PDB file of C-alpha atoms and ligand atoms in Angstrom:
ATOM      1  CA  UNK H 254      14.585   6.259   7.498  1.00  0.00           C
ATOM      2  CA  UNK H 255      15.680   9.591   8.584  1.00  0.00           C
ATOM      3  CA  UNK H 256      19.233  10.483   8.582  1.00  0.00           C
ATOM      4  CA  UNK H 257      21.019  13.569   8.177  1.00  0.00           C
ATOM      5  CA  UNK H 258      22.175  12.331   5.016  1.00  0.00           C
ATOM      6  CA  UNK H 259      18.827  10.629   3.330  1.00  0.00           C
ATOM      7  CA  UNK H 260      15.287   8.974   3.849  1.00  0.00           C
ATOM      8  CA  UNK H 261      13.914   5.706   2.391  1.00  0.00           C
ATOM      9  CA  UNK H 262      10.373   5.521   2.387  1.00  0.00           C
ATOM     10  CA  UNK H 263       8.238   2.065   1.772  1.00  0.00           C
ATOM     11  CA  UNK H 264       5.677   2.110  -0.793  1.00  0.00           C
ATOM     12  CA  UNK H 265       3.009  -0.715  -0.824  1.00  0.00           C
ATOM     13  CA  UNK H 266      -0.055   1.162  -2.355  1.00  0.00           C
ATOM     14  CA  UNK H 267      -0.135   4.072  -4.298  1.00  0.00           C
ATOM     15  CA  UNK H 268       3.604   4.982  -4.146  1.00  0.00           C
ATOM     16  CA  UNK H 269       4.408   1.546  -6.060  1.00  0.00           C
ATOM     17  CA  UNK H 270       2.467   3.205  -9.314  1.00  0.00           C
ATOM     18  CA  UNK H 271       2.877   7.018  -8.580  1.00  0.00           C
ATOM     19  CA  UNK H 272       6.284   7.703  -7.231  1.00  0.00           C
ATOM     20  CA  UNK H 273       7.119  10.631  -4.606  1.00  0.00           C
ATOM     21  CA  UNK H 274       8.810  13.570  -6.204  1.00  0.00           C
ATOM     22  CA  UNK H 275      12.724  13.957  -6.012  1.00  0.00           C
ATOM     23  CA  UNK H 276      13.321  10.330  -5.154  1.00  0.00           C
ATOM     24  CA  UNK H 277      16.850   9.217  -6.525  1.00  0.00           C
ATOM     25  CA  UNK H 278      16.763   5.321  -5.767  1.00  0.00           C
ATOM     26  CA  UNK H 279      13.902   2.812  -6.236  1.00  0.00           C
ATOM     27  CA  UNK H 280      14.717  -0.606  -4.882  1.00  0.00           C
ATOM     28  CA  UNK H 281      12.156  -3.665  -4.854  1.00  0.00           C
ATOM     29  CA  UNK H 282      11.891  -5.553  -1.940  1.00  0.00           C
ATOM     30  CA  UNK H 283       9.722  -6.424   0.910  1.00  0.00           C
ATOM     31  CA  UNK H 284       8.786  -6.042   4.927  1.00  0.00           C
ATOM     32  CA  UNK H 285       8.172  -8.741   7.011  1.00  0.00           C
ATOM     33  CA  UNK H 286       5.260  -9.281   9.624  1.00  0.00           C
ATOM     34  CA  UNK H 287       2.721  -7.809   7.792  1.00  0.00           C
ATOM     35  CA  UNK H 288      -0.590  -8.539   5.707  1.00  0.00           C
ATOM     36  CA  UNK H 289      -1.785  -6.532   2.933  1.00  0.00           C
ATOM     37  CA  UNK H 290      -5.520  -5.563   3.029  1.00  0.00           C
ATOM     38  CA  UNK H 291      -7.897  -3.249   0.879  1.00  0.00           C
ATOM     39  CA  UNK H 292      -9.495  -2.131   4.425  1.00  0.00           C
ATOM     40  CA  UNK H 293      -8.835   1.903   4.825  1.00  0.00           C
ATOM     41  CA  UNK H 294     -11.870   3.622   3.674  1.00  0.00           C
ATOM     42  CA  UNK H 295     -10.772   6.524   1.229  1.00  0.00           C
ATOM     43  CA  UNK H 296     -12.946  10.210   1.382  1.00  0.00           C
ATOM     44  CA  UNK H 297     -10.175  12.029  -0.298  1.00  0.00           C
ATOM     45  CA  UNK H 298      -8.506   9.740  -3.319  1.00  0.00           C
ATOM     46  CA  UNK H 299     -10.316   7.023  -4.813  1.00  0.00           C
ATOM     47  CA  UNK H 300     -13.951   7.887  -3.175  1.00  0.00           C
ATOM     48  CA  UNK H 301     -15.723  10.889  -1.673  1.00  0.00           C
ATOM     49  CA  UNK H 302     -17.280  11.407   2.278  1.00  0.00           C
ATOM     50  CA  UNK H 303     -20.759  10.259   0.907  1.00  0.00           C
ATOM     51  CA  UNK H 304     -18.991   7.098  -0.780  1.00  0.00           C
ATOM     52  CA  UNK H 305     -15.886   6.248   0.613  1.00  0.00           C
ATOM     53  CA  UNK H 306     -13.530   4.055  -1.707  1.00  0.00           C
ATOM     54  CA  UNK H 307     -10.904   1.433  -0.324  1.00  0.00           C
ATOM     55  CA  UNK H 308      -7.450   1.686  -0.523  1.00  0.00           C
ATOM     56  CA  UNK H 309      -4.912  -0.411   1.114  1.00  0.00           C
ATOM     57  CA  UNK H 310      -3.085  -0.583   4.319  1.00  0.00           C
ATOM     58  CA  UNK H 311      -0.558  -3.135   6.188  1.00  0.00           C
ATOM     59  CA  UNK H 312      -1.814  -4.773   9.500  1.00  0.00           C
ATOM     60  CA  UNK H 313       0.164  -6.404  11.658  1.00  0.00           C
ATOM     61  CA  UNK H 314       0.234  -9.922  11.160  1.00  0.00           C
ATOM     62  CA  UNK H 315      -0.266 -11.028  14.746  1.00  0.00           C
ATOM     63  CA  UNK H 316      -3.450  -8.700  14.970  1.00  0.00           C
ATOM     64  CA  UNK H 317      -4.579  -9.973  11.700  1.00  0.00           C
ATOM     65  CA  UNK H 318      -4.371 -13.439  13.076  1.00  0.00           C
ATOM     66  CA  UNK H 319      -6.806 -12.466  15.933  1.00  0.00           C
ATOM     67  CA  UNK H 320      -9.440 -11.285  13.143  1.00  0.00           C
ATOM     68  CA  UNK H 321     -12.061 -13.670  11.073  1.00  0.00           C
ATOM     69  CA  UNK H 322     -10.909 -12.556   8.207  1.00  0.00           C
ATOM     70  CA  UNK H 323     -13.081 -14.131   4.979  1.00  0.00           C
ATOM     71  CA  UNK H 324     -10.600 -13.933   2.294  1.00  0.00           C
ATOM     72  CA  UNK H 325      -8.713 -17.069   1.782  1.00  0.00           C
ATOM     73  CA  UNK H 326      -6.164 -17.338   4.551  1.00  0.00           C
ATOM     74  CA  UNK H 327      -2.361 -16.722   3.265  1.00  0.00           C
ATOM     75  CA  UNK H 328       0.642 -17.936   5.239  1.00  0.00           C
ATOM     76  CA  UNK H 329       2.593 -15.092   3.951  1.00  0.00           C
ATOM     77  CA  UNK H 330       3.828 -12.565   6.358  1.00  0.00           C
ATOM     78  CA  UNK H 331       5.523 -10.773   3.660  1.00  0.00           C
ATOM     79  CA  UNK H 332       4.522  -7.298   1.948  1.00  0.00           C
ATOM     80  CA  UNK H 333       6.192  -6.879  -1.193  1.00  0.00           C
ATOM     81  CA  UNK H 334       6.561  -3.119  -2.473  1.00  0.00           C
ATOM     82  CA  UNK H 335       9.484  -0.572  -2.871  1.00  0.00           C
ATOM     83  CA  UNK H 336      11.960   1.815  -1.027  1.00  0.00           C
ATOM     84  CA  UNK H 337      12.373   5.256  -2.784  1.00  0.00           C
ATOM     85  CA  UNK H 338      15.407   7.083  -1.563  1.00  0.00           C
ATOM     86  CA  UNK H 339      15.113  10.665  -0.965  1.00  0.00           C
ATOM     87  CA  UNK H 340      18.408  12.888  -0.694  1.00  0.00           C
ATOM     88  CA  UNK H 341      18.409  15.036   2.553  1.00  0.00           C
ATOM     89  CA  UNK H 342      17.792  18.636   0.419  1.00  0.00           C
ATOM     90  CA  UNK H 343      14.206  17.453  -0.666  1.00  0.00           C
ATOM     91  CA  UNK H 344      13.077  15.720   2.601  1.00  0.00           C
ATOM     92  CA  UNK H 345      11.187  18.254   4.030  1.00  0.00           C
ATOM     93  CA  UNK H 346       9.287  18.805   0.585  1.00  0.00           C
ATOM     94  CA  UNK H 347       8.831  15.026   0.127  1.00  0.00           C
ATOM     95  CA  UNK H 348       6.895  14.695   3.759  1.00  0.00           C
ATOM     96  CA  UNK H 349       5.367  17.715   3.690  1.00  0.00           C
ATOM     97  CA  UNK H 350       3.907  16.477   0.006  1.00  0.00           C
ATOM     98  CA  UNK H 351       2.981  12.761   1.645  1.00  0.00           C
ATOM     99  CA  UNK H 352       1.429  14.295   4.412  1.00  0.00           C
ATOM    100  CA  UNK H 353      -0.978  16.101   2.204  1.00  0.00           C
ATOM    101  CA  UNK H 354      -1.325  13.506  -0.293  1.00  0.00           C
ATOM    102  CA  UNK H 355      -2.077  10.293   2.185  1.00  0.00           C
ATOM    103  CA  UNK H 356      -3.672  12.091   5.545  1.00  0.00           C
ATOM    104  CA  UNK H 357      -6.739  10.013   5.500  1.00  0.00           C
ATOM    105  CA  UNK H 358      -5.847   8.365   8.679  1.00  0.00           C
ATOM    106  CA  UNK H 359      -2.584   7.101   7.574  1.00  0.00           C
ATOM    107  CA  UNK H 360       0.548   7.370  10.583  1.00  0.00           C
ATOM    108  CA  UNK H 361       3.931   7.093  10.264  1.00  0.00           C
ATOM    109  CA  UNK H 362       5.954   4.255  11.027  1.00  0.00           C
ATOM    110  CA  UNK H 363       9.514   2.767  10.725  1.00  0.00           C
ATOM    111  CA  UNK H 364      10.162  -1.142   9.456  1.00  0.00           C
ATOM    112  CA  UNK H 365      12.992  -2.758   8.198  1.00  0.00           C
ATOM    113  CA  UNK H 366      13.017  -3.522   4.300  1.00  0.00           C
ATOM    114  CA  UNK H 367      14.423  -6.187   2.371  1.00  0.00           C
ATOM    115  CA  UNK H 368      16.077  -5.557  -0.087  1.00  0.00           C
ATOM    116  CA  UNK H 369      15.232  -8.288  -2.945  1.00  0.00           C
ATOM    117  CA  UNK H 370      17.961 -10.461  -4.060  1.00  0.00           C
ATOM    118  CA  UNK H 371      19.939  -9.500  -1.393  1.00  0.00           C
ATOM    119  CA  UNK H 372      21.018  -9.228   2.251  1.00  0.00           C
ATOM    120  CA  UNK H 373      20.740  -5.393   2.439  1.00  0.00           C
ATOM    121  CA  UNK H 374      18.104  -4.355   5.548  1.00  0.00           C
ATOM    122  CA  UNK H 375      17.174  -0.607   5.084  1.00  0.00           C
ATOM    123  CA  UNK H 376      14.915   0.863   8.178  1.00  0.00           C
ATOM    124  CA  UNK H 377      12.157   2.641   5.805  1.00  0.00           C
ATOM    125  CA  UNK H 378       9.331   5.029   7.011  1.00  0.00           C
ATOM    126  CA  UNK H 379       5.876   3.853   5.930  1.00  0.00           C
ATOM    127  CA  UNK H 380       2.250   5.085   6.148  1.00  0.00           C
ATOM    128  CA  UNK H 381       0.096   2.767   8.169  1.00  0.00           C
ATOM    129  CA  UNK H 382      -3.657   3.087   8.366  1.00  0.00           C
ATOM    130  CA  UNK H 383      -3.606   1.063  11.624  1.00  0.00           C
ATOM    131  CA  UNK H 384      -6.689  -0.424  13.372  1.00  0.00           C
ATOM    132  CA  UNK H 385      -7.618   2.456  15.558  1.00  0.00           C
ATOM    133  CA  UNK H 386      -7.794   5.123  13.015  1.00  0.00           C
ATOM    134  CA  UNK H 387     -11.253   6.199  12.148  1.00  0.00           C
ATOM    135  CA  UNK H 388     -10.815   5.495   8.332  1.00  0.00           C
ATOM    136  CA  UNK H 389      -9.962   1.363   9.243  1.00  0.00           C
ATOM    137  CA  UNK H 390     -12.894  -1.045   7.949  1.00  0.00           C
ATOM    138  CA  UNK H 391     -11.571  -4.163   8.750  1.00  0.00           C
ATOM    139  CA  UNK H 392     -12.413  -7.617   7.387  1.00  0.00           C
ATOM    140  CA  UNK H 393     -14.851  -7.345   4.187  1.00  0.00           C
ATOM    141  CA  UNK H 394     -16.037 -10.400   1.810  1.00  0.00           C
ATOM    142  CA  UNK H 395     -13.651 -10.066  -1.431  1.00  0.00           C
ATOM    143  CA  UNK H 396     -16.825 -10.159  -3.634  1.00  0.00           C
ATOM    144  CA  UNK H 397     -18.266  -7.405  -2.054  1.00  0.00           C
ATOM    145  CA  UNK H 398     -15.355  -5.432  -1.729  1.00  0.00           C
ATOM    146  CA  UNK H 399     -14.670  -5.858  -5.474  1.00  0.00           C
ATOM    147  CA  UNK H 400     -17.787  -4.533  -6.291  1.00  0.00           C
ATOM    148  CA  UNK H 401     -17.699  -1.779  -3.824  1.00  0.00           C
ATOM    149  CA  UNK H 402     -13.737  -1.137  -5.951  1.00  0.00           C
ATOM    150  CA  UNK H 403     -15.720  -1.030  -9.167  1.00  0.00           C
ATOM    151  CA  UNK H 404     -18.492   1.217  -8.034  1.00  0.00           C
ATOM    152  CA  UNK H 405     -16.104   3.778  -6.123  1.00  0.00           C
ATOM    153  CA  UNK H 406     -14.172   6.887  -7.289  1.00  0.00           C
ATOM    154  CA  UNK H 407     -12.947  10.003  -6.126  1.00  0.00           C
ATOM    155  CA  UNK H 408     -10.491  13.272  -6.628  1.00  0.00           C
ATOM    156  CA  UNK H 409      -7.495  10.857  -7.756  1.00  0.00           C
ATOM    157  CA  UNK H 410      -9.783   9.003  -9.942  1.00  0.00           C
ATOM    158  CA  UNK H 411     -11.525   5.486 -10.303  1.00  0.00           C
ATOM    159  CA  UNK H 412     -11.065   3.186  -7.408  1.00  0.00           C
ATOM    160  CA  UNK H 413     -10.595   0.144 -10.003  1.00  0.00           C
ATOM    161  CA  UNK H 414      -7.699   2.024 -11.471  1.00  0.00           C
ATOM    162  CA  UNK H 415      -5.804   2.209  -8.117  1.00  0.00           C
ATOM    163  CA  UNK H 416      -6.585  -1.726  -7.946  1.00  0.00           C
ATOM    164  CA  UNK H 417      -5.434  -2.554 -11.255  1.00  0.00           C
ATOM    165  CA  UNK H 418      -2.454  -0.266 -11.113  1.00  0.00           C
ATOM    166  CA  UNK H 419      -1.398  -1.805  -7.911  1.00  0.00           C
ATOM    167  CA  UNK H 420      -1.845  -5.287  -9.329  1.00  0.00           C
ATOM    168  CA  UNK H 421       0.288  -4.799 -12.295  1.00  0.00           C
ATOM    169  CA  UNK H 422       2.919  -2.852 -10.081  1.00  0.00           C
ATOM    170  CA  UNK H 423       3.481  -6.057  -8.230  1.00  0.00           C
ATOM    171  CA  UNK H 424       4.026  -8.069 -10.834  1.00  0.00           C
ATOM    172  CA  UNK H 425       6.571  -5.644 -12.043  1.00  0.00           C
ATOM    173  CA  UNK H 426       8.774  -6.037  -8.787  1.00  0.00           C
ATOM    174  CA  UNK H 427       9.703  -9.312  -8.669  1.00  0.00           C
ATOM    175  CA  UNK H 428       8.803 -13.333  -9.674  1.00  0.00           C
ATOM    176  CA  UNK H 429       8.257 -13.732  -5.721  1.00  0.00           C
ATOM    177  CA  UNK H 430       6.049 -10.431  -5.634  1.00  0.00           C
ATOM    178  CA  UNK H 431       2.624 -12.431  -5.369  1.00  0.00           C
ATOM    179  CA  UNK H 432       0.021 -11.233  -2.920  1.00  0.00           C
ATOM    180  CA  UNK H 433      -3.171 -13.390  -3.186  1.00  0.00           C
ATOM    181  CA  UNK H 434      -5.778 -10.552  -1.895  1.00  0.00           C
ATOM    182  CA  UNK H 435      -4.835  -8.265  -4.696  1.00  0.00           C
ATOM    183  CA  UNK H 436      -4.601 -10.791  -7.292  1.00  0.00           C
ATOM    184  CA  UNK H 437      -7.963 -12.047  -5.974  1.00  0.00           C
ATOM    185  CA  UNK H 438      -9.440  -8.890  -5.892  1.00  0.00           C
ATOM    186  CA  UNK H 439      -8.203  -7.996  -9.377  1.00  0.00           C
ATOM    187  CA  UNK H 440     -10.200 -11.155 -10.713  1.00  0.00           C
ATOM    188  CA  UNK H 441     -12.925 -10.811  -8.631  1.00  0.00           C
ATOM    189  CA  UNK H 442     -13.068  -6.915 -10.199  1.00  0.00           C
ATOM    190  CA  UNK H 443     -12.868  -7.894 -13.496  1.00  0.00           C
ATOM    191  CA  UNK H 444     -15.222 -10.388 -13.340  1.00  0.00           C
ATOM    192  CA  UNK H 445     -17.620  -8.074 -12.173  1.00  0.00           C
ATOM    193  CA  UNK H 446     -16.744  -5.504 -15.094  1.00  0.00           C
ATOM    194  CA  UNK H 447     -17.474  -8.488 -17.404  1.00  0.00           C
ATOM    195  CA  UNK H 448     -20.876  -9.295 -16.541  1.00  0.00           C
TER     196      UNK H 448
HETATM  197  C1  BEZ P 661       1.963   3.370   0.160  1.00  0.00           C
HETATM  198  O1  BEZ P 661       2.645   2.610   0.559  1.00  0.00           O
HETATM  199  O2  BEZ P 661       1.775   3.387  -1.162  1.00  0.00           O
HETATM  200  C2  BEZ P 661       1.397   4.712   0.756  1.00  0.00           C
HETATM  201  C3  BEZ P 661       0.250   3.718   1.691  1.00  0.00           C
HETATM  202  C4  BEZ P 661      -0.197   4.347   2.393  1.00  0.00           C
HETATM  203  C5  BEZ P 661      -0.491   5.594   2.545  1.00  0.00           C
HETATM  204  C6  BEZ P 661       0.884   6.256   1.603  1.00  0.00           C
HETATM  205  C7  BEZ P 661       1.374   5.544   1.012  1.00  0.00           C
END
């Protein structure tokens, strides 16, 4: 959260493996009440306007429950990620950097972040592709989605690299940091690659 002294940002996607500049603390943890899905299209990073790729967003669990998600349902409402602390003198620079880096449909929100293995809670800002944004794709068949990711690429590189780095980044956070959606997509994407 923004205070006069510092600014915390929650990363659950590319920020997990590509940190923002000028952070001085990185804490693993989670937010509750959300579900992470590869349901945001990407025309500027992992895809192009003629062939958009797919990146993650987080969706309020209460809204997600109203959708027909073909992915095996998970009872989890916990999204693991990291919180980065940015000192006051760098806040404007980092905000500007992230607004340019992550502009495709995301908007800025505030969420309570729970630090792993502690009672500490930190208000964090987070970029969310809400269901109203034009890049929100919504429920997709996981096997089709994995194929789509394998075949997409954009200015930031191959879409599969984003998926695999996210999967690896989550494993490194905590033994509790599971995400069935990501783990399943990694498995399906590797299967497609080996065919
Ligand atoms: C992230 O948490 O890594 C992130 C997700 C969407 C936009 C920007 C950053």
